[in-house]
């Protein structure tokens, strides 16, 4: 049975490679699976982009120049 709702998880990141992998794994291990996982890469200069690529097609990436947390959330 398909639930009547869909959950999107949006994770804004800026140079957070130390935490991103465990955050994505935590989302994937939830009993209620999200419809989509979107990582907003807010101009990171570390390995965030590579970590998102390693998760494959299950995680979407949006890259933008560094504009701050509020812009990444919106």
C-alpha positions in Angstrom: 0.0 0.0 0.0 1.3 3.4 -0.9 1.0 6.0 1.8 -1.1 9.1 1.0 1.8 11.4 1.5 5.3 11.8 0.3 8.2 13.0 2.4 11.1 15.0 1.0 14.3 15.4 3.0 16.4 18.5 2.3 19.9 18.7 3.7 21.7 22.0 3.2 25.5 21.7 3.5 28.5 23.9 3.5 31.8 22.2 4.1 30.2 19.5 6.1 31.9 16.4 4.7 32.6 15.1 8.2 28.9 14.8 8.9 27.2 14.4 5.5 27.7 10.6 5.1 26.3 9.8 8.5 23.4 12.2 7.9 22.5 10.6 4.6 22.8 7.1 6.1 20.5 8.1 9.0 17.9 9.2 6.6 18.1 6.0 4.6 17.8 3.9 7.8 14.5 5.4 8.9 11.5 3.1 9.0 9.5 5.6 6.9 11.4 6.1 3.7 11.4 9.5 2.1 10.2 10.0 -1.5 13.4 12.0 -2.2 16.6 13.1 -0.6 18.0 16.4 -1.8 21.4 17.8 -0.7 21.8 21.6 -1.3 25.5 22.1 -1.6 26.0 25.8 -0.7 29.4 26.3 -2.3 31.3 23.7 -0.4 35.0 23.4 -1.0 35.5 20.1 0.7 34.4 16.6 -0.4 30.6 17.1 0.0 30.0 16.7 -3.8 31.9 13.4 -3.9 29.9 12.0 -0.9 26.6 12.8 -2.6 27.9 11.1 -5.8 28.8 8.0 -3.8 25.2 7.6 -2.7 24.1 7.3 -6.4 20.7 8.0 -7.9 18.9 7.9 -4.5 20.2 11.3 -3.6 19.8 14.4 -5.7 22.3 17.2 -5.5 21.7 20.9 -6.1 24.9 23.0 -6.3 24.9 26.8 -5.8 27.5 29.5 -5.0 27.8 30.1 -1.2 24.8 32.2 -0.3 24.3 31.1 3.4 22.1 28.8 5.2 18.8 30.7 4.6 19.3 30.7 0.9 20.2 27.0 0.9 17.1 26.1 2.8 14.8 28.2 0.6 
